[in-house]
Amino acid sequence: MTTDPTDPMETVGNPAARGPKRRRSPAGLIALAIVLVAFAAAYFLGIVPRQRAQEALSKETRALAVPTVAVTTPKQGDANAELVLPGNLQPYIDTPIYARASGYLKHWTADIGSTVKKGELLAEIEAPELDAQLQKARADVSAARATFEQAQKTAGRWQELVRTGSVSAQDADLAQNTMRTRRSELDAAQQEVARLERVQGYRRIYAPFSGIITARNAETGGLIDAGAASGPGRELFRLSATEKLRVFVNVPQAAAKHAVPGAAAELSLTEYPGRKIPGKLVRTAKSIDAGTRTLLAEIEVDNSKGELLPGSYAQVRLKIPATVSALIVPINTLLFRAEGPQVAVVGPSDKTVLKNVTIGRDFGTTVELLAGLEATDRVILNPADSIDNGTQVRVVEVRKNKEK
């Protein structure tokens, strides 16, 4: 049997039939090594840095997507805080004085700035028409008296005739009724005289109380109308009692329960820098104004030396004891939404938490919170309007709120 050396089946298991073994040349090995080194260099010098740059960019993008916030911690409110309120000094009594009699101003005796006593003459009015009316009324009284006396005598005569049977009792009764009518007419005439005499007495205008004349609106010879029918501009004088002054302030509802009669107050005026003028709360309206949610309170101030001028502006400080642990935060931490006032705080894992708060007093740059916030909360300053619960944030600054 002849074997074919080219037959694969014949060469299997027959070492003698296999050809000589091929070996790689050194040049081929070197080329292969160069290719492998080139691939490794391209991977480590090109692909790996690019992957690392992409990872860094992705990490930076995720970091930039997290909002950066600044926070502050609330300050504990004072146990006895001052409530500073604006107020205007007003006279204890301030009254416009009108004429009760019409006529012409004969003369006046008190001008603006004059200090007058109760019952002192301020002005006198000349009223010729009133004098004429009084004379006529007195003449009417004389006529009514004569008529009454005549009717009285007639009634007496009729009574004598009734006893003799000369006239009927009915005629005597008619005479009595006539006498009573004339008596009523006399009384009415006398009342008219008395009224005109009282009005004539109003020609002299006296001070109803001691005080200072703060306005005079009439000149000698000017026509004076009786009463205030022509409006406030026709008042003759304005008299103010200034030994005591009133100051009305509006106390916020949150502090209304502490505004009780007897509470001490201090007044500060620009014309007396550094001076504290003592006052005392004497009464309140005992009702919250629905429009302003404030309580009207009256402060009484002694002005016996006349140093304080009515109408002046003053700052009133009331000592208000705090019954709750209030916290003070900057005004720019508040959010005003449909749910009411809120603040955003940084919670666990640096995620935001919105808290509903109750606002107390407003100090301008800061505000008092009565409920809803803890002293250890990290409150976000200038929170975005779109901030919500669970928002991841990055805190870059924590500062202590030191001023009210």
mmCIF file of C-alpha atoms in Angstrom:
data_model
loop_
_atom_site.group_PDB
_atom_site.id
_atom_site.type_symbol
_atom_site.label_atom_id
_atom_site.label_comp_id
_atom_site.label_asym_id
_atom_site.label_seq_id
_atom_site.Cartn_x
_atom_site.Cartn_y
_atom_site.Cartn_z
ATOM 1 C CA MET A 1 0.000 0.000 0.000
ATOM 2 C CA THR A 2 1.385 3.257 -1.072
ATOM 3 C CA THR A 3 1.023 6.288 1.231
ATOM 4 C CA ASP A 4 0.523 9.817 0.111
ATOM 5 C CA PRO A 5 2.607 12.181 2.119
ATOM 6 C CA THR A 6 0.248 15.011 1.235
ATOM 7 C CA ASP A 7 -2.760 13.263 2.790
ATOM 8 C CA PRO A 8 -3.520 14.822 6.177
ATOM 9 C CA MET A 9 -4.762 11.614 7.568
ATOM 10 C CA GLU A 10 -1.486 10.022 6.760
ATOM 11 C CA THR A 11 0.582 12.594 8.453
ATOM 12 C CA VAL A 12 -1.337 12.419 11.696
ATOM 13 C CA GLY A 13 0.552 10.264 14.148
ATOM 14 C CA ASN A 14 3.396 9.980 11.711
ATOM 15 C CA PRO A 15 6.189 12.316 12.797
ATOM 16 C CA ALA A 16 8.287 11.239 9.910
ATOM 17 C CA ALA A 17 5.655 12.435 7.487
ATOM 18 C CA ARG A 18 5.518 16.012 9.012
ATOM 19 C CA GLY A 19 7.530 18.806 7.507
ATOM 20 C CA PRO A 20 10.137 20.840 9.279
ATOM 21 C CA LYS A 21 8.832 23.164 12.143
ATOM 22 C CA ARG A 22 8.474 26.969 11.258
ATOM 23 C CA ARG A 23 10.012 29.510 13.594
ATOM 24 C CA ARG A 24 9.223 33.251 13.869
ATOM 25 C CA SER A 25 12.016 35.503 12.879
ATOM 26 C CA PRO A 26 13.426 38.032 15.363
ATOM 27 C CA ALA A 27 12.291 40.888 13.117
ATOM 28 C CA GLY A 28 8.671 39.699 13.328
ATOM 29 C CA LEU A 29 8.810 39.466 17.086
ATOM 30 C CA ILE A 30 10.168 42.976 17.311
ATOM 31 C CA ALA A 31 7.409 44.291 15.029
ATOM 32 C CA LEU A 32 4.769 42.549 17.114
ATOM 33 C CA ALA A 33 6.204 44.049 20.291
ATOM 34 C CA ILE A 34 6.212 47.512 18.734
ATOM 35 C CA VAL A 35 2.545 47.145 17.786
ATOM 36 C CA LEU A 36 1.611 46.021 21.291
ATOM 37 C CA VAL A 37 3.529 48.895 22.867
ATOM 38 C CA ALA A 38 1.837 51.342 20.481
ATOM 39 C CA PHE A 39 -1.615 50.038 21.435
ATOM 40 C CA ALA A 40 -0.761 50.254 25.149
ATOM 41 C CA ALA A 41 0.590 53.801 24.760
ATOM 42 C CA ALA A 42 -2.477 54.873 22.834
ATOM 43 C CA TYR A 43 -4.725 53.428 25.545
ATOM 44 C CA PHE A 44 -2.932 54.899 28.536
ATOM 45 C CA LEU A 45 -2.014 58.215 26.947
ATOM 46 C CA GLY A 46 -5.239 58.878 25.037
ATOM 47 C CA ILE A 47 -8.243 56.866 26.127
ATOM 48 C CA VAL A 48 -7.608 56.750 29.899
ATOM 49 C CA PRO A 49 -7.069 60.539 30.295
ATOM 50 C CA ARG A 50 -10.156 61.180 28.206
ATOM 51 C CA GLN A 51 -12.222 58.840 30.391
ATOM 52 C CA ARG A 52 -10.874 60.527 33.511
ATOM 53 C CA ALA A 53 -11.678 63.978 32.087
ATOM 54 C CA GLN A 54 -15.203 62.860 31.252
ATOM 55 C CA GLU A 55 -15.662 61.497 34.777
ATOM 56 C CA ALA A 56 -14.329 64.735 36.293
ATOM 57 C CA LEU A 57 -16.592 66.803 34.045
ATOM 58 C CA SER A 58 -19.575 64.667 34.972
ATOM 59 C CA LYS A 59 -18.737 65.020 38.665
ATOM 60 C CA GLU A 60 -18.297 68.792 38.325
ATOM 61 C CA THR A 61 -21.595 69.069 36.458
ATOM 62 C CA ARG A 62 -23.394 67.167 39.190
ATOM 63 C CA ALA A 63 -21.742 69.395 41.796
ATOM 64 C CA LEU A 64 -22.758 72.565 39.956
ATOM 65 C CA ALA A 65 -26.337 71.331 39.758
ATOM 66 C CA VAL A 66 -26.521 71.438 43.591
ATOM 67 C CA PRO A 67 -27.607 74.947 44.783
ATOM 68 C CA THR A 68 -25.150 76.791 46.977
ATOM 69 C CA VAL A 69 -26.694 78.471 50.021
ATOM 70 C CA ALA A 70 -25.520 80.624 52.902
ATOM 71 C CA VAL A 71 -27.080 79.951 56.292
ATOM 72 C CA THR A 72 -27.421 81.612 59.669
ATOM 73 C CA THR A 73 -28.515 80.471 63.089
ATOM 74 C CA PRO A 74 -31.359 82.222 64.966
ATOM 75 C CA LYS A 75 -30.623 84.502 67.884
ATOM 76 C CA GLN A 76 -32.471 84.040 71.154
ATOM 77 C CA GLY A 77 -34.888 86.895 71.836
ATOM 78 C CA ASP A 78 -34.575 89.019 74.963
ATOM 79 C CA ALA A 79 -36.674 88.060 77.969
ATOM 80 C CA ASN A 80 -37.709 91.692 78.355
ATOM 81 C CA ALA A 81 -37.672 93.333 74.968
ATOM 82 C CA GLU A 82 -38.424 96.922 74.079
ATOM 83 C CA LEU A 83 -41.286 97.625 71.731
ATOM 84 C CA VAL A 84 -40.530 100.814 69.790
ATOM 85 C CA LEU A 85 -43.585 102.509 68.300
ATOM 86 C CA PRO A 86 -44.167 105.867 66.584
ATOM 87 C CA GLY A 87 -46.449 108.375 68.271
ATOM 88 C CA ASN A 88 -47.605 111.996 68.150
ATOM 89 C CA LEU A 89 -47.852 114.252 71.180
ATOM 90 C CA GLN A 90 -51.361 115.627 71.596
ATOM 91 C CA PRO A 91 -52.865 118.036 74.138
ATOM 92 C CA TYR A 92 -54.797 116.487 76.974
ATOM 93 C CA ILE A 93 -57.739 118.710 75.968
ATOM 94 C CA ASP A 94 -57.976 120.438 72.602
ATOM 95 C CA THR A 95 -61.159 122.424 71.978
ATOM 96 C CA PRO A 96 -62.308 124.801 69.247
ATOM 97 C CA ILE A 97 -64.238 127.794 70.614
ATOM 98 C CA TYR A 98 -67.189 129.167 68.622
ATOM 99 C CA ALA A 99 -69.473 132.123 69.210
ATOM 100 C CA ARG A 100 -72.982 131.537 70.533
ATOM 101 C CA ALA A 101 -74.170 135.004 69.485
ATOM 102 C CA SER A 102 -74.096 136.586 66.029
ATOM 103 C CA GLY A 103 -72.673 140.058 65.533
ATOM 104 C CA TYR A 104 -69.362 141.869 65.021
ATOM 105 C CA LEU A 105 -66.173 141.196 66.956
ATOM 106 C CA LYS A 106 -65.775 144.199 69.221
ATOM 107 C CA HIS A 107 -62.297 143.234 70.476
ATOM 108 C CA TRP A 108 -60.218 140.224 71.474
ATOM 109 C CA THR A 109 -57.940 139.902 74.507
ATOM 110 C CA ALA A 110 -55.958 136.684 73.829
ATOM 111 C CA ASP A 111 -53.732 135.861 70.871
ATOM 112 C CA ILE A 112 -51.879 132.685 69.833
ATOM 113 C CA GLY A 113 -49.418 131.519 72.460
ATOM 114 C CA SER A 114 -51.276 133.255 75.280
ATOM 115 C CA THR A 115 -51.677 131.323 78.489
ATOM 116 C CA VAL A 116 -55.167 131.844 79.892
ATOM 117 C CA LYS A 117 -56.967 130.769 83.031
ATOM 118 C CA LYS A 118 -60.398 129.217 83.268
ATOM 119 C CA GLY A 119 -63.081 131.931 83.059
ATOM 120 C CA GLU A 120 -60.765 134.547 81.543
ATOM 121 C CA LEU A 121 -62.302 136.850 78.898
ATOM 122 C CA LEU A 122 -61.099 136.015 75.385
ATOM 123 C CA ALA A 123 -63.235 138.281 73.182
ATOM 124 C CA GLU A 124 -66.394 140.390 73.124
ATOM 125 C CA ILE A 125 -69.034 140.575 70.385
ATOM 126 C CA GLU A 126 -71.183 143.580 69.572
ATOM 127 C CA ALA A 127 -74.730 142.420 68.687
ATOM 128 C CA PRO A 128 -77.165 145.332 67.990
ATOM 129 C CA GLU A 129 -79.767 143.020 66.480
ATOM 130 C CA LEU A 130 -79.755 140.922 69.621
ATOM 131 C CA ASP A 131 -80.198 144.022 71.758
ATOM 132 C CA ALA A 132 -83.217 145.002 69.676
ATOM 133 C CA GLN A 133 -84.728 141.534 69.999
ATOM 134 C CA LEU A 134 -84.275 141.677 73.753
ATOM 135 C CA GLN A 135 -85.981 145.068 73.994
ATOM 136 C CA LYS A 136 -88.921 143.796 71.947
ATOM 137 C CA ALA A 137 -89.184 140.682 74.093
ATOM 138 C CA ARG A 138 -89.279 142.782 77.241
ATOM 139 C CA ALA A 139 -92.036 144.912 75.722
ATOM 140 C CA ASP A 140 -93.958 141.729 74.889
ATOM 141 C CA VAL A 141 -93.661 140.714 78.519
ATOM 142 C CA SER A 142 -95.156 144.030 79.668
ATOM 143 C CA ALA A 143 -98.051 143.638 77.239
ATOM 144 C CA ALA A 144 -98.638 140.010 78.237
ATOM 145 C CA ARG A 145 -98.577 140.957 81.908
ATOM 146 C CA ALA A 146 -101.192 143.686 81.381
ATOM 147 C CA THR A 147 -103.442 141.308 79.437
ATOM 148 C CA PHE A 148 -103.086 138.646 82.110
ATOM 149 C CA GLU A 149 -103.906 141.074 84.907
ATOM 150 C CA GLN A 150 -107.018 142.219 83.042
ATOM 151 C CA ALA A 151 -108.116 138.603 82.495
ATOM 152 C CA GLN A 152 -107.461 137.865 86.144
ATOM 153 C CA LYS A 153 -109.690 140.712 87.311
ATOM 154 C CA THR A 154 -112.436 139.678 84.871
ATOM 155 C CA ALA A 155 -112.366 136.116 86.134
ATOM 156 C CA GLY A 156 -112.661 137.383 89.703
ATOM 157 C CA ARG A 157 -115.695 139.505 88.872
ATOM 158 C CA TRP A 158 -117.375 136.552 87.122
ATOM 159 C CA GLN A 159 -116.911 134.459 90.223
ATOM 160 C CA GLU A 160 -118.730 137.085 92.324
ATOM 161 C CA LEU A 161 -121.600 137.229 89.784
ATOM 162 C CA VAL A 162 -121.959 133.444 89.848
ATOM 163 C CA ARG A 163 -122.546 133.541 93.606
ATOM 164 C CA THR A 164 -125.345 136.118 93.134
ATOM 165 C CA GLY A 165 -126.799 134.137 90.236
ATOM 166 C CA SER A 166 -126.321 136.986 87.750
ATOM 167 C CA VAL A 167 -124.307 134.837 85.308
ATOM 168 C CA SER A 168 -124.057 131.155 84.612
ATOM 169 C CA ALA A 169 -121.259 128.955 85.860
ATOM 170 C CA GLN A 170 -120.234 128.270 82.274
ATOM 171 C CA ASP A 171 -119.521 131.956 81.673
ATOM 172 C CA ALA A 172 -117.395 132.007 84.824
ATOM 173 C CA ASP A 173 -115.450 128.950 83.590
ATOM 174 C CA LEU A 174 -114.800 130.654 80.264
ATOM 175 C CA ALA A 175 -113.409 133.648 82.138
ATOM 176 C CA GLN A 176 -111.102 131.329 84.144
ATOM 177 C CA ASN A 177 -109.853 129.657 80.930
ATOM 178 C CA THR A 178 -109.139 133.063 79.389
ATOM 179 C CA MET A 179 -107.120 134.011 82.484
ATOM 180 C CA ARG A 180 -105.063 130.787 82.245
ATOM 181 C CA THR A 181 -104.374 131.403 78.559
ATOM 182 C CA ARG A 182 -103.127 134.907 79.292
ATOM 183 C CA ARG A 183 -100.968 133.501 82.080
ATOM 184 C CA SER A 184 -99.366 131.054 79.616
ATOM 185 C CA GLU A 185 -98.705 133.867 77.167
ATOM 186 C CA LEU A 186 -97.011 135.850 79.921
ATOM 187 C CA ASP A 187 -94.845 132.860 80.877
ATOM 188 C CA ALA A 188 -93.817 132.366 77.244
ATOM 189 C CA ALA A 189 -92.868 136.026 76.903
ATOM 190 C CA GLN A 190 -90.828 135.874 80.085
ATOM 191 C CA GLN A 191 -89.035 132.713 78.843
ATOM 192 C CA GLU A 192 -88.147 134.471 75.594
ATOM 193 C CA VAL A 193 -86.664 137.375 77.553
ATOM 194 C CA ALA A 194 -84.652 134.944 79.672
ATOM 195 C CA ARG A 195 -83.373 133.167 76.527
ATOM 196 C CA LEU A 196 -82.302 136.389 74.871
ATOM 197 C CA GLU A 197 -80.594 137.522 78.054
ATOM 198 C CA ARG A 198 -78.604 134.259 78.097
ATOM 199 C CA VAL A 199 -77.696 134.728 74.448
ATOM 200 C CA GLN A 200 -76.714 138.299 75.201
ATOM 201 C CA GLY A 201 -74.406 136.922 77.851
ATOM 202 C CA TYR A 202 -72.699 134.873 75.123
ATOM 203 C CA ARG A 203 -71.444 138.123 73.605
ATOM 204 C CA ARG A 204 -68.537 137.717 75.998
ATOM 205 C CA ILE A 205 -66.441 134.650 75.264
ATOM 206 C CA TYR A 206 -64.623 133.098 78.221
ATOM 207 C CA ALA A 207 -62.023 130.350 78.448
ATOM 208 C CA PRO A 208 -63.727 127.054 79.434
ATOM 209 C CA PHE A 209 -60.502 125.748 81.027
ATOM 210 C CA SER A 210 -56.916 126.805 81.624
ATOM 211 C CA GLY A 211 -54.591 126.353 78.688
ATOM 212 C CA ILE A 212 -52.817 127.931 75.734
ATOM 213 C CA ILE A 213 -54.419 129.661 72.744
ATOM 214 C CA THR A 214 -53.059 127.811 69.709
ATOM 215 C CA ALA A 215 -55.237 129.490 67.028
ATOM 216 C CA ARG A 216 -57.160 132.749 66.556
ATOM 217 C CA ASN A 217 -59.329 133.079 63.463
ATOM 218 C CA ALA A 218 -61.159 136.395 63.940
ATOM 219 C CA GLU A 219 -60.257 140.054 63.676
ATOM 220 C CA THR A 220 -61.812 143.120 65.227
ATOM 221 C CA GLY A 221 -64.863 144.209 63.232
ATOM 222 C CA GLY A 222 -65.294 140.832 61.561
ATOM 223 C CA LEU A 223 -68.785 139.381 61.155
ATOM 224 C CA ILE A 224 -69.333 136.507 63.566
ATOM 225 C CA ASP A 225 -71.879 133.735 62.983
ATOM 226 C CA ALA A 226 -73.364 131.942 65.934
ATOM 227 C CA GLY A 227 -72.509 128.268 66.350
ATOM 228 C CA ALA A 228 -70.379 126.010 64.151
ATOM 229 C CA ALA A 229 -72.808 125.750 61.247
ATOM 230 C CA SER A 230 -70.415 127.517 58.889
ATOM 231 C CA GLY A 231 -67.719 124.874 59.407
ATOM 232 C CA PRO A 232 -64.539 124.419 61.439
ATOM 233 C CA GLY A 233 -62.850 127.332 59.654
ATOM 234 C CA ARG A 234 -65.102 129.778 61.517
ATOM 235 C CA GLU A 235 -63.901 128.862 64.954
ATOM 236 C CA LEU A 236 -62.795 131.956 66.873
ATOM 237 C CA PHE A 237 -60.117 130.309 69.008
ATOM 238 C CA ARG A 238 -58.555 126.936 69.672
ATOM 239 C CA LEU A 239 -57.635 126.286 73.279
ATOM 240 C CA SER A 240 -55.316 123.457 74.363
ATOM 241 C CA ALA A 241 -54.545 122.129 77.821
ATOM 242 C CA THR A 242 -50.874 121.088 77.708
ATOM 243 C CA GLU A 243 -49.892 120.455 81.324
ATOM 244 C CA LYS A 244 -50.409 116.792 80.452
ATOM 245 C CA LEU A 245 -49.990 115.333 76.992
ATOM 246 C CA ARG A 246 -51.437 112.249 75.380
ATOM 247 C CA VAL A 247 -49.536 109.941 73.035
ATOM 248 C CA PHE A 248 -51.544 107.389 71.065
ATOM 249 C CA VAL A 249 -49.677 104.320 69.773
ATOM 250 C CA ASN A 250 -50.773 101.193 67.930
ATOM 251 C CA VAL A 251 -49.511 98.075 69.704
ATOM 252 C CA PRO A 252 -49.174 94.955 67.478
ATOM 253 C CA GLN A 253 -51.584 92.142 68.242
ATOM 254 C CA ALA A 254 -48.747 89.820 69.338
ATOM 255 C CA ALA A 255 -47.867 92.204 72.191
ATOM 256 C CA ALA A 256 -51.374 93.497 72.934
ATOM 257 C CA LYS A 257 -51.882 91.385 76.049
ATOM 258 C CA HIS A 258 -48.860 93.041 77.685
ATOM 259 C CA ALA A 259 -50.131 96.591 77.033
ATOM 260 C CA VAL A 260 -51.939 97.064 80.330
ATOM 261 C CA PRO A 261 -52.659 100.303 82.240
ATOM 262 C CA GLY A 262 -49.758 101.197 84.489
ATOM 263 C CA ALA A 263 -47.038 99.904 82.150
ATOM 264 C CA ALA A 264 -43.984 102.172 82.011
ATOM 265 C CA ALA A 265 -43.022 103.914 78.793
ATOM 266 C CA GLU A 266 -40.190 106.145 77.576
ATOM 267 C CA LEU A 267 -40.332 108.840 74.911
ATOM 268 C CA SER A 268 -37.484 109.963 72.664
ATOM 269 C CA LEU A 269 -37.663 113.238 70.706
ATOM 270 C CA THR A 270 -35.195 114.517 68.124
ATOM 271 C CA GLU A 271 -35.002 117.940 69.794
ATOM 272 C CA TYR A 272 -33.807 116.258 73.011
ATOM 273 C CA PRO A 273 -31.166 113.747 71.839
ATOM 274 C CA GLY A 274 -30.219 111.157 74.419
ATOM 275 C CA ARG A 275 -32.988 112.194 76.801
ATOM 276 C CA LYS A 276 -35.577 109.673 77.963
ATOM 277 C CA ILE A 277 -38.897 111.268 78.904
ATOM 278 C CA PRO A 278 -40.948 109.059 81.254
ATOM 279 C CA GLY A 279 -44.567 108.244 80.523
ATOM 280 C CA LYS A 280 -47.236 105.820 81.636
ATOM 281 C CA LEU A 281 -49.788 103.761 79.752
ATOM 282 C CA VAL A 282 -53.165 104.827 81.157
ATOM 283 C CA ARG A 283 -55.779 103.165 78.954
ATOM 284 C CA THR A 284 -56.350 101.066 75.846
ATOM 285 C CA ALA A 285 -59.215 100.595 73.424
ATOM 286 C CA LYS A 286 -59.582 96.956 74.605
ATOM 287 C CA SER A 287 -60.292 95.978 71.011
ATOM 288 C CA ILE A 288 -58.068 94.938 68.113
ATOM 289 C CA ASP A 289 -58.482 97.015 64.958
ATOM 290 C CA ALA A 290 -59.489 94.581 62.213
ATOM 291 C CA GLY A 291 -57.737 96.607 59.531
ATOM 292 C CA THR A 292 -54.307 96.966 61.150
ATOM 293 C CA ARG A 293 -54.433 94.134 63.734
ATOM 294 C CA THR A 294 -53.231 96.562 66.393
ATOM 295 C CA LEU A 295 -54.438 97.775 69.786
ATOM 296 C CA LEU A 296 -54.844 101.520 70.316
ATOM 297 C CA ALA A 297 -53.119 102.555 73.561
ATOM 298 C CA GLU A 298 -52.821 105.946 75.261
ATOM 299 C CA ILE A 299 -49.623 107.104 76.978
ATOM 300 C CA GLU A 300 -49.790 110.002 79.444
ATOM 301 C CA VAL A 301 -46.784 112.340 79.768
ATOM 302 C CA ASP A 302 -46.244 115.131 82.310
ATOM 303 C CA ASN A 303 -45.586 118.523 80.687
ATOM 304 C CA SER A 304 -45.974 120.866 83.634
ATOM 305 C CA LYS A 305 -42.791 122.708 82.571
ATOM 306 C CA GLY A 306 -44.130 123.247 79.060
ATOM 307 C CA GLU A 307 -41.020 121.807 77.376
ATOM 308 C CA LEU A 308 -42.904 119.444 75.070
ATOM 309 C CA LEU A 309 -44.878 120.853 72.168
ATOM 310 C CA PRO A 310 -48.159 119.252 71.068
ATOM 311 C CA GLY A 311 -47.994 117.815 67.585
ATOM 312 C CA SER A 312 -44.371 116.672 67.942
ATOM 313 C CA TYR A 313 -43.292 113.241 66.708
ATOM 314 C CA ALA A 314 -41.888 110.856 69.301
ATOM 315 C CA GLN A 315 -40.646 107.299 69.542
ATOM 316 C CA VAL A 316 -42.337 105.415 72.365
ATOM 317 C CA ARG A 317 -40.578 102.488 74.024
ATOM 318 C CA LEU A 318 -42.689 100.001 75.933
ATOM 319 C CA LYS A 319 -41.205 97.226 78.061
ATOM 320 C CA ILE A 320 -42.885 94.035 76.860
ATOM 321 C CA PRO A 321 -42.104 90.836 78.842
ATOM 322 C CA ALA A 322 -41.729 87.780 76.653
ATOM 323 C CA THR A 323 -43.823 84.791 77.725
ATOM 324 C CA VAL A 324 -42.589 82.603 74.861
ATOM 325 C CA SER A 325 -39.065 81.799 73.697
ATOM 326 C CA ALA A 326 -38.874 83.976 70.629
ATOM 327 C CA LEU A 327 -36.097 83.732 68.040
ATOM 328 C CA ILE A 328 -34.661 86.556 65.940
ATOM 329 C CA VAL A 329 -33.733 85.981 62.284
ATOM 330 C CA PRO A 330 -32.853 88.322 59.393
ATOM 331 C CA ILE A 331 -35.815 89.567 57.410
ATOM 332 C CA ASN A 332 -34.352 88.082 54.190
ATOM 333 C CA THR A 333 -34.906 84.521 55.451
ATOM 334 C CA LEU A 334 -38.703 84.689 55.128
ATOM 335 C CA LEU A 335 -40.784 83.159 52.371
ATOM 336 C CA PHE A 336 -44.355 84.355 51.894
ATOM 337 C CA ARG A 337 -46.521 81.727 50.248
ATOM 338 C CA ALA A 338 -50.117 80.571 50.210
ATOM 339 C CA GLU A 339 -49.392 78.368 53.240
ATOM 340 C CA GLY A 340 -48.344 81.461 55.192
ATOM 341 C CA PRO A 341 -44.892 82.732 56.215
ATOM 342 C CA GLN A 342 -42.160 80.094 55.996
ATOM 343 C CA VAL A 343 -38.395 79.707 56.391
ATOM 344 C CA ALA A 344 -36.142 77.201 54.644
ATOM 345 C CA VAL A 345 -33.651 75.331 56.834
ATOM 346 C CA VAL A 346 -30.878 72.877 55.992
ATOM 347 C CA GLY A 347 -31.779 69.497 57.419
ATOM 348 C CA PRO A 348 -29.997 66.121 57.590
ATOM 349 C CA SER A 349 -27.867 65.211 54.560
ATOM 350 C CA ASP A 350 -27.902 68.899 53.538
ATOM 351 C CA LYS A 351 -31.454 68.724 52.228
ATOM 352 C CA THR A 352 -33.904 71.593 52.618
ATOM 353 C CA VAL A 353 -36.898 71.569 54.952
ATOM 354 C CA LEU A 354 -39.617 74.250 54.796
ATOM 355 C CA LYS A 355 -41.089 75.286 58.146
ATOM 356 C CA ASN A 356 -44.204 77.348 58.803
ATOM 357 C CA VAL A 357 -43.485 80.115 61.321
ATOM 358 C CA THR A 358 -45.432 82.653 63.368
ATOM 359 C CA ILE A 359 -44.151 86.217 63.018
ATOM 360 C CA GLY A 360 -43.968 88.495 66.048
ATOM 361 C CA ARG A 361 -42.421 91.937 66.047
ATOM 362 C CA ASP A 362 -40.710 93.478 63.040
ATOM 363 C CA PHE A 363 -37.412 95.223 63.864
ATOM 364 C CA GLY A 364 -36.694 96.379 60.314
ATOM 365 C CA THR A 365 -33.695 94.266 59.255
ATOM 366 C CA THR A 366 -34.664 91.419 61.578
ATOM 367 C CA VAL A 367 -37.923 89.848 62.632
ATOM 368 C CA GLU A 368 -39.132 87.948 65.677
ATOM 369 C CA LEU A 369 -40.473 84.419 65.212
ATOM 370 C CA LEU A 370 -42.748 83.155 67.973
ATOM 371 C CA ALA A 371 -43.174 79.555 66.789
ATOM 372 C CA GLY A 372 -42.104 77.078 64.130
ATOM 373 C CA LEU A 373 -38.309 77.362 64.403
ATOM 374 C CA GLU A 374 -35.645 75.772 66.617
ATOM 375 C CA ALA A 375 -32.600 77.574 67.995
ATOM 376 C CA THR A 376 -30.274 74.991 66.378
ATOM 377 C CA ASP A 377 -31.780 75.243 62.884
ATOM 378 C CA ARG A 378 -29.567 76.354 60.014
ATOM 379 C CA VAL A 379 -31.730 78.968 58.289
ATOM 380 C CA ILE A 380 -31.085 79.725 54.617
ATOM 381 C CA LEU A 381 -30.440 83.354 53.706
ATOM 382 C CA ASN A 382 -32.144 84.730 50.587
ATOM 383 C CA PRO A 383 -33.867 81.453 49.641
ATOM 384 C CA ALA A 384 -34.964 81.119 46.025
ATOM 385 C CA ASP A 385 -38.685 81.376 45.346
ATOM 386 C CA SER A 386 -38.571 77.922 43.737
ATOM 387 C CA ILE A 387 -37.020 76.210 46.775
ATOM 388 C CA ASP A 388 -38.934 73.158 48.022
ATOM 389 C CA ASN A 389 -38.701 70.349 50.556
ATOM 390 C CA GLY A 390 -35.934 67.811 49.959
ATOM 391 C CA THR A 391 -33.771 69.974 47.683
ATOM 392 C CA GLN A 392 -30.085 69.007 47.910
ATOM 393 C CA VAL A 393 -27.942 72.046 48.722
ATOM 394 C CA ARG A 394 -24.331 72.837 49.468
ATOM 395 C CA VAL A 395 -23.594 75.035 52.471
ATOM 396 C CA VAL A 396 -20.705 77.407 51.838
ATOM 397 C CA GLU A 397 -20.956 79.672 54.849
ATOM 398 C CA VAL A 398 -22.343 79.497 58.350
ATOM 399 C CA ARG A 399 -22.507 82.739 60.322
ATOM 400 C CA LYS A 400 -23.966 83.750 63.626
ATOM 401 C CA ASN A 401 -26.747 86.311 63.659
ATOM 402 C CA LYS A 402 -25.450 88.863 66.171
ATOM 403 C CA GLU A 403 -27.622 91.918 65.790
ATOM 404 C CA LYS A 404 -31.283 92.592 66.181
#
